[in-house]
Structures are given as structure tokens and as C-alpha cells.
N, CA, C, O and CB atoms as a CASP TS submission, in Angstrom:
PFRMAT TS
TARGET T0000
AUTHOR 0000-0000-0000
METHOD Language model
MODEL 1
PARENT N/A
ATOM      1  N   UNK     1     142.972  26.782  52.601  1.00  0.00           N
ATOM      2  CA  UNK     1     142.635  25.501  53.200  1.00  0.00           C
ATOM      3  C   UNK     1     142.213  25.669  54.657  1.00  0.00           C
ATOM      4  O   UNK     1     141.404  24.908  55.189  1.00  0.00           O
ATOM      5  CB  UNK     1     143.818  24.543  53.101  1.00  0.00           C
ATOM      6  N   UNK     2     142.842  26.783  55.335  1.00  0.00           N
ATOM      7  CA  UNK     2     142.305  26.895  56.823  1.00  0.00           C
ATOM      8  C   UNK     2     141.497  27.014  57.086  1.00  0.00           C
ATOM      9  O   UNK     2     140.999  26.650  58.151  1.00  0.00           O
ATOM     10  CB  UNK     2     142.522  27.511  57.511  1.00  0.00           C
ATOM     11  N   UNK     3     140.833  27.790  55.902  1.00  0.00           N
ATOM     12  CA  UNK     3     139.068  28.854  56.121  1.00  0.00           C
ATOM     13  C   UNK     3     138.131  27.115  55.940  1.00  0.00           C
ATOM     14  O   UNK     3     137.336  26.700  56.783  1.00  0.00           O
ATOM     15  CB  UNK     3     138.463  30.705  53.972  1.00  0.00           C
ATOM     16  N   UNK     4     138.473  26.440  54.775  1.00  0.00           N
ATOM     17  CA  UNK     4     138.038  25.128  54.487  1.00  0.00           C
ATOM     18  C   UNK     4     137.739  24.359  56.165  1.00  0.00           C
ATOM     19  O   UNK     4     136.762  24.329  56.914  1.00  0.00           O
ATOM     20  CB  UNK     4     139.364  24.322  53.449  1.00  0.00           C
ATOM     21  N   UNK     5     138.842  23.923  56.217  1.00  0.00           N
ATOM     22  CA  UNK     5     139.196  23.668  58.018  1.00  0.00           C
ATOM     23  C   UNK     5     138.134  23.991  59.269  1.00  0.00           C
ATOM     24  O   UNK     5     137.451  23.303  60.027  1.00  0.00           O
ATOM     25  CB  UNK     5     140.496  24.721  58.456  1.00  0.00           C
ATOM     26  N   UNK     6     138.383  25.478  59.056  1.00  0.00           N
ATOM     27  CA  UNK     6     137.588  26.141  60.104  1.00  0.00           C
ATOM     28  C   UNK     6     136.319  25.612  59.658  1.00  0.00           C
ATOM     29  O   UNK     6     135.706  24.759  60.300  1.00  0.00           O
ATOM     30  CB  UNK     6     137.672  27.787  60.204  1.00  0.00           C
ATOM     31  N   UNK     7     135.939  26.078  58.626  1.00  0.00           N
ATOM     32  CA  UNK     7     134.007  25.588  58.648  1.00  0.00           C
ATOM     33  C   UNK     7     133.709  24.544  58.584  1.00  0.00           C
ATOM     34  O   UNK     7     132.582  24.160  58.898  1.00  0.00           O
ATOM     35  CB  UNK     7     133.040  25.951  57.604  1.00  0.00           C
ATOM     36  N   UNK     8     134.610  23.808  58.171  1.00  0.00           N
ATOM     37  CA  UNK     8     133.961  22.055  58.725  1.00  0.00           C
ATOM     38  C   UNK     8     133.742  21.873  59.925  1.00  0.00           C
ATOM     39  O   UNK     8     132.672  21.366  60.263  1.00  0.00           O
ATOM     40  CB  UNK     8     134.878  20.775  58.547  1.00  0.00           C
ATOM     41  N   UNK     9     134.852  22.298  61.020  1.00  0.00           N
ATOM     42  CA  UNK     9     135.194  21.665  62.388  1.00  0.00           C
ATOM     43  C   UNK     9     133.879  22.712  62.677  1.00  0.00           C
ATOM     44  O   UNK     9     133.042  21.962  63.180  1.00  0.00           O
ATOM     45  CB  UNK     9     137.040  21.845  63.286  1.00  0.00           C
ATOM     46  N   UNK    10     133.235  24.198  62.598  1.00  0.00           N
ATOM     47  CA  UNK    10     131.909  24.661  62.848  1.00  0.00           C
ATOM     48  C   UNK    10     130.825  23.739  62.482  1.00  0.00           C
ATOM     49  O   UNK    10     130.163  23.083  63.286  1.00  0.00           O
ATOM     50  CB  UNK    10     131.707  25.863  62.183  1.00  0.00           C
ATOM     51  N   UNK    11     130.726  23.741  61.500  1.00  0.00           N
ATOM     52  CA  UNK    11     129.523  22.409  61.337  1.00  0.00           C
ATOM     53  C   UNK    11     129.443  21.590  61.758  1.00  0.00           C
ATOM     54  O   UNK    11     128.239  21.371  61.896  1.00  0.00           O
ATOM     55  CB  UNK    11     129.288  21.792  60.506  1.00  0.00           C
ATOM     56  N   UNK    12     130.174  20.595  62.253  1.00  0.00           N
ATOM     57  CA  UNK    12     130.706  19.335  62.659  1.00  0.00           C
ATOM     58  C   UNK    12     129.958  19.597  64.114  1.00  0.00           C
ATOM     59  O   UNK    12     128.991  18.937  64.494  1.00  0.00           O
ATOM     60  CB  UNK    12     132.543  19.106  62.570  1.00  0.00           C
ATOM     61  N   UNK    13     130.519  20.579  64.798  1.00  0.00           N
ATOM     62  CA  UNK    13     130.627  21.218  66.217  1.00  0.00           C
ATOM     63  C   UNK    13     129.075  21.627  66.379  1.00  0.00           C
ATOM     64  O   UNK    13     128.372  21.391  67.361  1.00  0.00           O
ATOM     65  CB  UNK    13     131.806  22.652  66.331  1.00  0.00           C
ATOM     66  N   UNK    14     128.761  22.185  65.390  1.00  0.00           N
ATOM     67  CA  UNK    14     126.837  22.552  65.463  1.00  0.00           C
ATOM     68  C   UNK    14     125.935  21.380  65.260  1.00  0.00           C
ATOM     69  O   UNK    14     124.757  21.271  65.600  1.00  0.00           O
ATOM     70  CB  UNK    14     126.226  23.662  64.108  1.00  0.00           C
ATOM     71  N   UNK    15     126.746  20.472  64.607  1.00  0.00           N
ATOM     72  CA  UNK    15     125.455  19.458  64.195  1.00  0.00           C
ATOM     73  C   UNK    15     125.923  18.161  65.268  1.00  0.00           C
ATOM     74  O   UNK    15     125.289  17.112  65.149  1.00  0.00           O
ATOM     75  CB  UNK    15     125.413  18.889  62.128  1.00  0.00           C
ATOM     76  N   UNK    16     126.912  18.223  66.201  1.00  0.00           N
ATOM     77  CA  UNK    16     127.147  17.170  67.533  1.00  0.00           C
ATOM     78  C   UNK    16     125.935  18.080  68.419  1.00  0.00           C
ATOM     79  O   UNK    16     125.045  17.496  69.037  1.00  0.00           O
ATOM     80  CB  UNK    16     129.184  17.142  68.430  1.00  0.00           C
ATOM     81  N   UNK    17     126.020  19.192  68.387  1.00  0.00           N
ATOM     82  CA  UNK    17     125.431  19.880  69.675  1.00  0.00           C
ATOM     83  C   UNK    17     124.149  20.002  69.288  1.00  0.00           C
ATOM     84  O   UNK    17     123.367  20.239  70.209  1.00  0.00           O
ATOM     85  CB  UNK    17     126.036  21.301  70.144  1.00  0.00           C
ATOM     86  N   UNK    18     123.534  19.881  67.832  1.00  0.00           N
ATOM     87  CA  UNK    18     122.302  19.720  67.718  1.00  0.00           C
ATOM     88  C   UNK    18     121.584  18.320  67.927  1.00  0.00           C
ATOM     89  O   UNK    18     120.535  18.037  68.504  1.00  0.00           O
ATOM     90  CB  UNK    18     122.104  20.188  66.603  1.00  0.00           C
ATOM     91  N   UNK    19     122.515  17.544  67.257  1.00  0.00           N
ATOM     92  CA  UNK    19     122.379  16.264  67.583  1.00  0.00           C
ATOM     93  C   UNK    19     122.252  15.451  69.450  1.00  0.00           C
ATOM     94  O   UNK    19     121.790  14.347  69.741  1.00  0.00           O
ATOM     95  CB  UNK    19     123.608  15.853  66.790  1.00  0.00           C
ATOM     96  N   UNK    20     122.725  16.289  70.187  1.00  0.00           N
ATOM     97  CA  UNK    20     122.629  16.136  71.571  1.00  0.00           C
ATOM     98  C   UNK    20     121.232  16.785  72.157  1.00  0.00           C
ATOM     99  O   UNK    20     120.612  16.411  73.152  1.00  0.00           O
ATOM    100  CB  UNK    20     123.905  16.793  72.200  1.00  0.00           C
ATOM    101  N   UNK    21     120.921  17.839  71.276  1.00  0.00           N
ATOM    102  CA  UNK    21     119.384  17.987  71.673  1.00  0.00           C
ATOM    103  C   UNK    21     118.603  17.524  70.927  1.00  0.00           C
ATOM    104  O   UNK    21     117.529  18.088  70.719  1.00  0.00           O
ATOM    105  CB  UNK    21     118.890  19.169  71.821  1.00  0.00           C
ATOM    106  N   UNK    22     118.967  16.301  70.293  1.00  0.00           N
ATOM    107  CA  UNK    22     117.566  15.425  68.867  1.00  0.00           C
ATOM    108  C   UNK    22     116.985  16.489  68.306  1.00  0.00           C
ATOM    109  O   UNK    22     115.765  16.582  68.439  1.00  0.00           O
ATOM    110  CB  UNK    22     115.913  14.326  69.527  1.00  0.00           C
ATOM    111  N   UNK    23     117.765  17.615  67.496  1.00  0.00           N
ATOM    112  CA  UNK    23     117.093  18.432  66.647  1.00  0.00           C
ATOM    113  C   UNK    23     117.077  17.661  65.321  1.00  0.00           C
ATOM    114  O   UNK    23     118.183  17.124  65.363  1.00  0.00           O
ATOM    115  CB  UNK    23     117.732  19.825  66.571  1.00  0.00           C
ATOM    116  N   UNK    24     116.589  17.327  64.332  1.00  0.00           N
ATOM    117  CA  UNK    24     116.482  16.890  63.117  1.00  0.00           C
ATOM    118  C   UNK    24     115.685  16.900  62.430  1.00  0.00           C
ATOM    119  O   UNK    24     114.549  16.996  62.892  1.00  0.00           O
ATOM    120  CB  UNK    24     116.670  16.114  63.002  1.00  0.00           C
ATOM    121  N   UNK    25     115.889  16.801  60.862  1.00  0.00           N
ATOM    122  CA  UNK    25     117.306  16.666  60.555  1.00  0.00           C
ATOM    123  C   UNK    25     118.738  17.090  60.430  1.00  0.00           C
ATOM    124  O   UNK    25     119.771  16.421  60.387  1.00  0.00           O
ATOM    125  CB  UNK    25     117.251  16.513  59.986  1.00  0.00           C
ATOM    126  N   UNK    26     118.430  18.941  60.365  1.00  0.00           N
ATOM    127  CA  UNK    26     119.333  19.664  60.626  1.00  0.00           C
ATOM    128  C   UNK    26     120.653  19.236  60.863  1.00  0.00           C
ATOM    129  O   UNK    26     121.611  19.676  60.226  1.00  0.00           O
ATOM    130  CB  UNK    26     118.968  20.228  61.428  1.00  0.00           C
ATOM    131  N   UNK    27     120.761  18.143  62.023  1.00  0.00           N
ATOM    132  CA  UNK    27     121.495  17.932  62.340  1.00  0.00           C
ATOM    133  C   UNK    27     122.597  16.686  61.486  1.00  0.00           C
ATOM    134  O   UNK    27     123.781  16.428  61.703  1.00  0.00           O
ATOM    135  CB  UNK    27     120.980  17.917  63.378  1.00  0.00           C
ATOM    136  N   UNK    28     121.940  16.289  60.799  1.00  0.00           N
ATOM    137  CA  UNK    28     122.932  15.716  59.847  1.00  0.00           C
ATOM    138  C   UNK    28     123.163  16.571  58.815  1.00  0.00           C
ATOM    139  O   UNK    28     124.289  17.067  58.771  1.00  0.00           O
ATOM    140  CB  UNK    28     122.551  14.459  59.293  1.00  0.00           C
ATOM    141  N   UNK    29     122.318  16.888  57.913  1.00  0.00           N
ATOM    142  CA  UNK    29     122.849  18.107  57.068  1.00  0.00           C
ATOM    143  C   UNK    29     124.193  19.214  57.379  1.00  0.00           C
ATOM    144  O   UNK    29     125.126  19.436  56.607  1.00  0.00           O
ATOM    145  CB  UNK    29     121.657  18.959  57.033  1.00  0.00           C
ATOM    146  N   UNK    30     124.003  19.730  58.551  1.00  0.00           N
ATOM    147  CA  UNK    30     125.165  20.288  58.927  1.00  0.00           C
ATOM    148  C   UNK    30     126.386  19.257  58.950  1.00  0.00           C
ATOM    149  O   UNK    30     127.414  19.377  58.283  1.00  0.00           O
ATOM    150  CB  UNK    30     124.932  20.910  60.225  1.00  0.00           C
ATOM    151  N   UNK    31     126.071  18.164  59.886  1.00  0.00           N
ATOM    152  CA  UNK    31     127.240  17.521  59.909  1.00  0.00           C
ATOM    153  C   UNK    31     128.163  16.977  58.655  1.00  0.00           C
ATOM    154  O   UNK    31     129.367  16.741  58.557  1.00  0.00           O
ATOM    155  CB  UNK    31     126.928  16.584  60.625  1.00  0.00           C
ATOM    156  N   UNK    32     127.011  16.881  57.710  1.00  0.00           N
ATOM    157  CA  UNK    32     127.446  16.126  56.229  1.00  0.00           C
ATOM    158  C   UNK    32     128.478  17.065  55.622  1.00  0.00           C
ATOM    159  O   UNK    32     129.635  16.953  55.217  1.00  0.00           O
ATOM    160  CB  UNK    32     126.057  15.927  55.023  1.00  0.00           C
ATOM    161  N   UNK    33     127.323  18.313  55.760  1.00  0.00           N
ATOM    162  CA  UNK    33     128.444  19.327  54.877  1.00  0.00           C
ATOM    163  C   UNK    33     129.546  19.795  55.422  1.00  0.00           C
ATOM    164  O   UNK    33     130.088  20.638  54.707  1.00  0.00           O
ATOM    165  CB  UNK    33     127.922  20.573  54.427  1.00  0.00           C
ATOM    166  N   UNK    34     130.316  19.478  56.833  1.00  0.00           N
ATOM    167  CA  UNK    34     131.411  19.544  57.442  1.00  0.00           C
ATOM    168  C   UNK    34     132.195  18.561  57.508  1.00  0.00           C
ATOM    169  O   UNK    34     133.389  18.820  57.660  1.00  0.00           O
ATOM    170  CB  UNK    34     131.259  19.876  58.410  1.00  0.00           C
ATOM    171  N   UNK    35     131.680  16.858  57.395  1.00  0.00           N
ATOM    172  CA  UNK    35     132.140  16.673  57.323  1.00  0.00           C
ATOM    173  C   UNK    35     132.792  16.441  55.363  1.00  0.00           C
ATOM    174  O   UNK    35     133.943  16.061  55.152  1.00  0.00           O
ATOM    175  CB  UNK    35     131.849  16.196  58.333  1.00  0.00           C
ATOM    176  N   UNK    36     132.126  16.652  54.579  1.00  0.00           N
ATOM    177  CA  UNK    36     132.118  16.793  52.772  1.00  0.00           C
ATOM    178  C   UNK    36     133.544  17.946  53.278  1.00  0.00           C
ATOM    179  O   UNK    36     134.663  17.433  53.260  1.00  0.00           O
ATOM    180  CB  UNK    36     130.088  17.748  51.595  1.00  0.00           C
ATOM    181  N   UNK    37     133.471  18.920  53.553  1.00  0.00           N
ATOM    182  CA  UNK    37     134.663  19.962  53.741  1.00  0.00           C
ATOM    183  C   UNK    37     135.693  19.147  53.952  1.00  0.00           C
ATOM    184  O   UNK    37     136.526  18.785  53.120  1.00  0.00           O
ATOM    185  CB  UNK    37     134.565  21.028  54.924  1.00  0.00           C
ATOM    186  N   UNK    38     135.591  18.731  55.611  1.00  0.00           N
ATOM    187  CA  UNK    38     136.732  17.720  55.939  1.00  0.00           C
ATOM    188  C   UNK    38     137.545  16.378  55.101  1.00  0.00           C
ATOM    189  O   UNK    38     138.593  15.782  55.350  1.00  0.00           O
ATOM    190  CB  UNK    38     136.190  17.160  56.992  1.00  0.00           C
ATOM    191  N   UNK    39     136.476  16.228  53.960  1.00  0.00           N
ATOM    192  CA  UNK    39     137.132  15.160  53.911  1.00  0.00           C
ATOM    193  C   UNK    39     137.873  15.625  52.375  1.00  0.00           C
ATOM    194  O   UNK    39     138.718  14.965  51.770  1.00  0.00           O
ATOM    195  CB  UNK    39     136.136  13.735  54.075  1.00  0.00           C
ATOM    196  N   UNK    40     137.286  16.949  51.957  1.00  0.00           N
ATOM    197  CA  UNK    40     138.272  17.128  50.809  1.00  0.00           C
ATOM    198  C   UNK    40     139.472  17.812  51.438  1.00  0.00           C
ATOM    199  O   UNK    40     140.643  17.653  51.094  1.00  0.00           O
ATOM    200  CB  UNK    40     137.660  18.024  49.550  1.00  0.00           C
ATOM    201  N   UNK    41     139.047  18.544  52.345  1.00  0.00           N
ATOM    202  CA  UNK    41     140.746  18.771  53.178  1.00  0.00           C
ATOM    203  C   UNK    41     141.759  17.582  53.294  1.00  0.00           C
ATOM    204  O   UNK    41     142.935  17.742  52.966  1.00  0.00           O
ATOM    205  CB  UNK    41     140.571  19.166  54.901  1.00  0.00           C
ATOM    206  N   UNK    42     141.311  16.452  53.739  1.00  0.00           N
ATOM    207  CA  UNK    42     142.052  15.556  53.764  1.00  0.00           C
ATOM    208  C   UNK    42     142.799  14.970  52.774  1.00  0.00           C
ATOM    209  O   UNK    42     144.002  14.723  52.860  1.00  0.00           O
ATOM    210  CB  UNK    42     141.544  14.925  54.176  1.00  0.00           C
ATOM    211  N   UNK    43     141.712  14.629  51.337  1.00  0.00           N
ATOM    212  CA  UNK    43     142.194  14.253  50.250  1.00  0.00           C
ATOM    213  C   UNK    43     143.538  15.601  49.492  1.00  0.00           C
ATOM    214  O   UNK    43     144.579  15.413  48.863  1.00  0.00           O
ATOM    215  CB  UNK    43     140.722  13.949  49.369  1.00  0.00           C
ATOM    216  N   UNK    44     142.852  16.871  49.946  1.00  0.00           N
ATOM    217  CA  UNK    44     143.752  18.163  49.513  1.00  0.00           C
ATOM    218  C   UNK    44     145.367  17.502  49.748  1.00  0.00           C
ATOM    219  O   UNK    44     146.095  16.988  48.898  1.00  0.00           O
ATOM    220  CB  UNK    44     143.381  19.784  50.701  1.00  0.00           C
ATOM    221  N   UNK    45     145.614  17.711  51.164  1.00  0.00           N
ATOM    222  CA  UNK    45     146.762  17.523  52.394  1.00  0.00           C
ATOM    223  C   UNK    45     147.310  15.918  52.245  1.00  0.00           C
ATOM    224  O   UNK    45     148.305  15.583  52.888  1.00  0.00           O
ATOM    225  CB  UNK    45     145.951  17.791  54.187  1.00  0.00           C
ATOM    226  N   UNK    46     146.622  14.959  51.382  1.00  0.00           N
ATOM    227  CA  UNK    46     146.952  13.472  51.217  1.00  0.00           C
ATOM    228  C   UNK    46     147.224  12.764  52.252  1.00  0.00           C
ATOM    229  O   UNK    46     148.132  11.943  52.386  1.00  0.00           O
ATOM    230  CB  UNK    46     147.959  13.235  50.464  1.00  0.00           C
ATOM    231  N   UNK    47     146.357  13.114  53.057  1.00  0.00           N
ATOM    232  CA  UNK    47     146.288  12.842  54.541  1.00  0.00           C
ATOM    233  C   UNK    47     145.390  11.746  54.730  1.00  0.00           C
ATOM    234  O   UNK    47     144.337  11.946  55.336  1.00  0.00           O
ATOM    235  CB  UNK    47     145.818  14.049  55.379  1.00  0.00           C
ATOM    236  N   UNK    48     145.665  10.658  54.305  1.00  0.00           N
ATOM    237  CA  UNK    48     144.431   9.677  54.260  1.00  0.00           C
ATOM    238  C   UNK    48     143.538   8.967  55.177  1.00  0.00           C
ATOM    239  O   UNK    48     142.429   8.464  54.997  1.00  0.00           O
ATOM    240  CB  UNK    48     144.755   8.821  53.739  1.00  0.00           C
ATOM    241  N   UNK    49     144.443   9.067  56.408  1.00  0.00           N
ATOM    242  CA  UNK    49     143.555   8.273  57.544  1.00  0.00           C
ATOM    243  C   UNK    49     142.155   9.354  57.685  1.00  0.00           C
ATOM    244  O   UNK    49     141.051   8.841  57.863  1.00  0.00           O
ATOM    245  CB  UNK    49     144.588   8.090  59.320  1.00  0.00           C
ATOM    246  N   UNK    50     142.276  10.674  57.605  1.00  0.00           N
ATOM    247  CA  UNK    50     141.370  11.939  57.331  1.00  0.00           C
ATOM    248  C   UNK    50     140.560  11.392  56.670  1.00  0.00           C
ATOM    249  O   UNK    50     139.588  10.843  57.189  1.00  0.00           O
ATOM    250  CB  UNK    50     141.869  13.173  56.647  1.00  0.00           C
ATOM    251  N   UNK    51     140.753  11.409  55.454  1.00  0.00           N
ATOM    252  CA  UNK    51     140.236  11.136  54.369  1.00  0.00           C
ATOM    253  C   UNK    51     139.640  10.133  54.385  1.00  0.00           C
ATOM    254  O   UNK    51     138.481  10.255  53.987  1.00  0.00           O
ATOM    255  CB  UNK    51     140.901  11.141  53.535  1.00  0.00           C
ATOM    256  N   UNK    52     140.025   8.847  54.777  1.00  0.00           N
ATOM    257  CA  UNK    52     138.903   8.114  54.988  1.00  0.00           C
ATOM    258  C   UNK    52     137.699   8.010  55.862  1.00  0.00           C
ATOM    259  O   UNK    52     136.571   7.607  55.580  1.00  0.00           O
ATOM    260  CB  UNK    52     139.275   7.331  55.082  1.00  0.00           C
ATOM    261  N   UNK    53     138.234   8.504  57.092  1.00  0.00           N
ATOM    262  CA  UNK    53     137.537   8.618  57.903  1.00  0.00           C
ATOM    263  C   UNK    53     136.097   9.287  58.089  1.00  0.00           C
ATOM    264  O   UNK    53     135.098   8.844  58.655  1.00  0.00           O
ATOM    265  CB  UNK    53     138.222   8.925  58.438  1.00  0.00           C
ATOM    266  N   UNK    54     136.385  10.881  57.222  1.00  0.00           N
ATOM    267  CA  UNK    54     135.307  11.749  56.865  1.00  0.00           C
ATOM    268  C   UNK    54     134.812  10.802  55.772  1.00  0.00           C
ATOM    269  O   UNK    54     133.709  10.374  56.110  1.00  0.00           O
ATOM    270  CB  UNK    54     135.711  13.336  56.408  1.00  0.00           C
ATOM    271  N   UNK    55     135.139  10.390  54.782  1.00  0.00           N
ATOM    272  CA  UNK    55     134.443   9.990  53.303  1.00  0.00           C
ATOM    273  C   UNK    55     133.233   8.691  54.153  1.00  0.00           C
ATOM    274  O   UNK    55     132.056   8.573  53.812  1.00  0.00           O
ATOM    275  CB  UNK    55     136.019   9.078  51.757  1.00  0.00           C
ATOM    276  N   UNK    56     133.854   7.920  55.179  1.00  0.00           N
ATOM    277  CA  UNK    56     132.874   7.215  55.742  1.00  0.00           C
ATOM    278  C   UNK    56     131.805   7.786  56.206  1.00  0.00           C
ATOM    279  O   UNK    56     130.736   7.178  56.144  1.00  0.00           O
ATOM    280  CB  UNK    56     133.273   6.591  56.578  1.00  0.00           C
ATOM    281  N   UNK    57     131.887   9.221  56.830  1.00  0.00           N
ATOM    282  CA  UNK    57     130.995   9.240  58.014  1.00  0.00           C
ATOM    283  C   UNK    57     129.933   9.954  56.469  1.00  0.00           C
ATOM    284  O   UNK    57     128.728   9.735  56.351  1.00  0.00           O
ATOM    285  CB  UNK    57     131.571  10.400  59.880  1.00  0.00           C
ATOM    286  N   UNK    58     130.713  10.732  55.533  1.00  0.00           N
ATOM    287  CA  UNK    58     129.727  11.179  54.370  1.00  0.00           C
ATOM    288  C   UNK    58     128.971   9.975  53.999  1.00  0.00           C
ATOM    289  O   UNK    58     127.801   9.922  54.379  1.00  0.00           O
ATOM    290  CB  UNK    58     130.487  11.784  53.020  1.00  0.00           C
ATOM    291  N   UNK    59     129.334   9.243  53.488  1.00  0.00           N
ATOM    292  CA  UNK    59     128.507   7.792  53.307  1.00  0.00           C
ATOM    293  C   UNK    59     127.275   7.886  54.331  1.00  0.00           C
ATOM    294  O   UNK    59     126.171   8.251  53.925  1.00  0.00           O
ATOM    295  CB  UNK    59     129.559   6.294  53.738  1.00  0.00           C
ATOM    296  N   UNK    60     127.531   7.499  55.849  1.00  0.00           N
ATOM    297  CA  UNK    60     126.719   7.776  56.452  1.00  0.00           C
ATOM    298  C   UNK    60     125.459   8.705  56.305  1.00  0.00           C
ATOM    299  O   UNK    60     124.266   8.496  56.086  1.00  0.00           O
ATOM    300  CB  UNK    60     127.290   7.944  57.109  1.00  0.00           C
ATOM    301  N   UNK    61     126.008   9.497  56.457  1.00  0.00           N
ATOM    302  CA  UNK    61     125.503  10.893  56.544  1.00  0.00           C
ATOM    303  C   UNK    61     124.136  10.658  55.493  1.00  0.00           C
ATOM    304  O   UNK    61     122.923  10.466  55.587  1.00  0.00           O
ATOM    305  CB  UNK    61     126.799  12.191  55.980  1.00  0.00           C
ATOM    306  N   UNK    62     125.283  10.824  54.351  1.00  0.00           N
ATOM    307  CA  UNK    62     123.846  10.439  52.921  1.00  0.00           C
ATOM    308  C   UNK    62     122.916   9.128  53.130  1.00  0.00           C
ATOM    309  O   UNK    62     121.697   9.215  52.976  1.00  0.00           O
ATOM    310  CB  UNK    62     124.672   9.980  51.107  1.00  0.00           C
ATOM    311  N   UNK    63     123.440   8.110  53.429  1.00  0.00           N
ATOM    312  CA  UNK    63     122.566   7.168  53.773  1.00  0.00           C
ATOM    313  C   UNK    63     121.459   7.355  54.949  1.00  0.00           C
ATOM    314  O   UNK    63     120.419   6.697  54.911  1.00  0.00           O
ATOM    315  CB  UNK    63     123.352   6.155  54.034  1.00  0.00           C
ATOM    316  N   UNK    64     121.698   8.186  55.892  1.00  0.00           N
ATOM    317  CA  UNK    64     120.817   8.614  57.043  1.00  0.00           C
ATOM    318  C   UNK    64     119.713   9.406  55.992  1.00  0.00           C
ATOM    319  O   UNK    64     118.549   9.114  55.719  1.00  0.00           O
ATOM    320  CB  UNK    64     121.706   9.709  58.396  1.00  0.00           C
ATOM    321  N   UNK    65     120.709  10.702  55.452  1.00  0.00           N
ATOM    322  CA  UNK    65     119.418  11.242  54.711  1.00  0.00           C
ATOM    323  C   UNK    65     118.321  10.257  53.455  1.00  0.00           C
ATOM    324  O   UNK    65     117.172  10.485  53.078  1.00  0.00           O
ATOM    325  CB  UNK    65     120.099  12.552  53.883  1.00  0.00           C
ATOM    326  N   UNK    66     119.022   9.451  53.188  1.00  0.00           N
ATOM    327  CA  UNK    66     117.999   8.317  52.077  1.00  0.00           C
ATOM    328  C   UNK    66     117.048   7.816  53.028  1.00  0.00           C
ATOM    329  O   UNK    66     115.942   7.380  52.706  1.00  0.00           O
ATOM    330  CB  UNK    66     118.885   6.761  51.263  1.00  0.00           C
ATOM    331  N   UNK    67     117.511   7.886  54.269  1.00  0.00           N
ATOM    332  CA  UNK    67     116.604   6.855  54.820  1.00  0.00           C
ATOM    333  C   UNK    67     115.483   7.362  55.476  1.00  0.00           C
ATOM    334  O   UNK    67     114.412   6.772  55.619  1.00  0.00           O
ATOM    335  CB  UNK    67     117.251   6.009  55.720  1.00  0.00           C
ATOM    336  N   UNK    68     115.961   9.222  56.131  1.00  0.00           N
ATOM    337  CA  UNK    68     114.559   9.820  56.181  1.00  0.00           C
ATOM    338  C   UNK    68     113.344   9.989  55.324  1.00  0.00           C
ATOM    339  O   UNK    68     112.199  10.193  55.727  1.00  0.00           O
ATOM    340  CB  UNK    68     114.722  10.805  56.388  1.00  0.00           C
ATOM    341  N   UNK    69     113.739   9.880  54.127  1.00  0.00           N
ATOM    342  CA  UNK    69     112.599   9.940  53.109  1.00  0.00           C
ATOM    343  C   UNK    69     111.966   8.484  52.100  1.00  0.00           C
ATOM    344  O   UNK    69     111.160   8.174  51.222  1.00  0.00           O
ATOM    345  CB  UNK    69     113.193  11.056  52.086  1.00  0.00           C
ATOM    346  N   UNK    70     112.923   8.005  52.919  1.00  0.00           N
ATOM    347  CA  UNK    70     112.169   6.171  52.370  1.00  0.00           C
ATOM    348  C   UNK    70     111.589   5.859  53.575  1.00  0.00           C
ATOM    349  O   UNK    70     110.991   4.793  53.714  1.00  0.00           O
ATOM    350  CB  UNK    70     113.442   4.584  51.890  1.00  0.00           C
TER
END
């Protein structure tokens, strides 16, 4: 679960700092798939405020990507 952990909070961490230089889309993709990690960590650990929190920003995330291509 740590290794899980670790590469979310990397992605997460690459796609804020890409996102601060308007690289995209990259920058959600990374973030999605860190935060998708994070939020099954959360559900793992039954840690729910986690868990919801990431499952929102995934929502997001995917909805950003629907919306680049509509």
C-alpha cells in the first residue's frame, strides 16, 4: 500500500507543478491517475473522508478530460 501511496502523492505532485506551468493536458492525466491510486488507497484503509475526496477530484478529472475532446 505504501508503494500505492508513494506514486499517487508523485503524480499528484507532477501534475500541480505541471499544471502551474499550463502544460496540457498532461497535466490532468497525471493528476487523475494519482489521484485513481489515492482514492483506492483510501477505500483500501476505509478511510473515507480520503476516499471521497479523491473519488471527487477523479470525477473531475474525467469530466475535464470529456470536455477536451467535446
Amino acid at each position: 500500500m505504501i508503494k500505492i501511496k508513494w506514486l499517487g502523492t508523485i503524480l499528484c505532485l507532477v501534475g500541480i507543478g505541471l499544471t502551474s506551468f499550463n502544460v496540457y493536458p498532461i497535466n490532468i492525466v497525471l493528476s487523475l491517475i494519482g489521484s485513481v491510486l489515492w482514492t483506492f488507497a483510501g477505500w483500501a484503509q476505509k478511510d473515507t473522508p480520503l476516499f471521497l475526496v479523491e473519488l471527487v477530484a477523479v470525477i473531475f478529472y474525467i469530466a475535464g478530460i470529456i470536455a477536451l475532446f467535446y
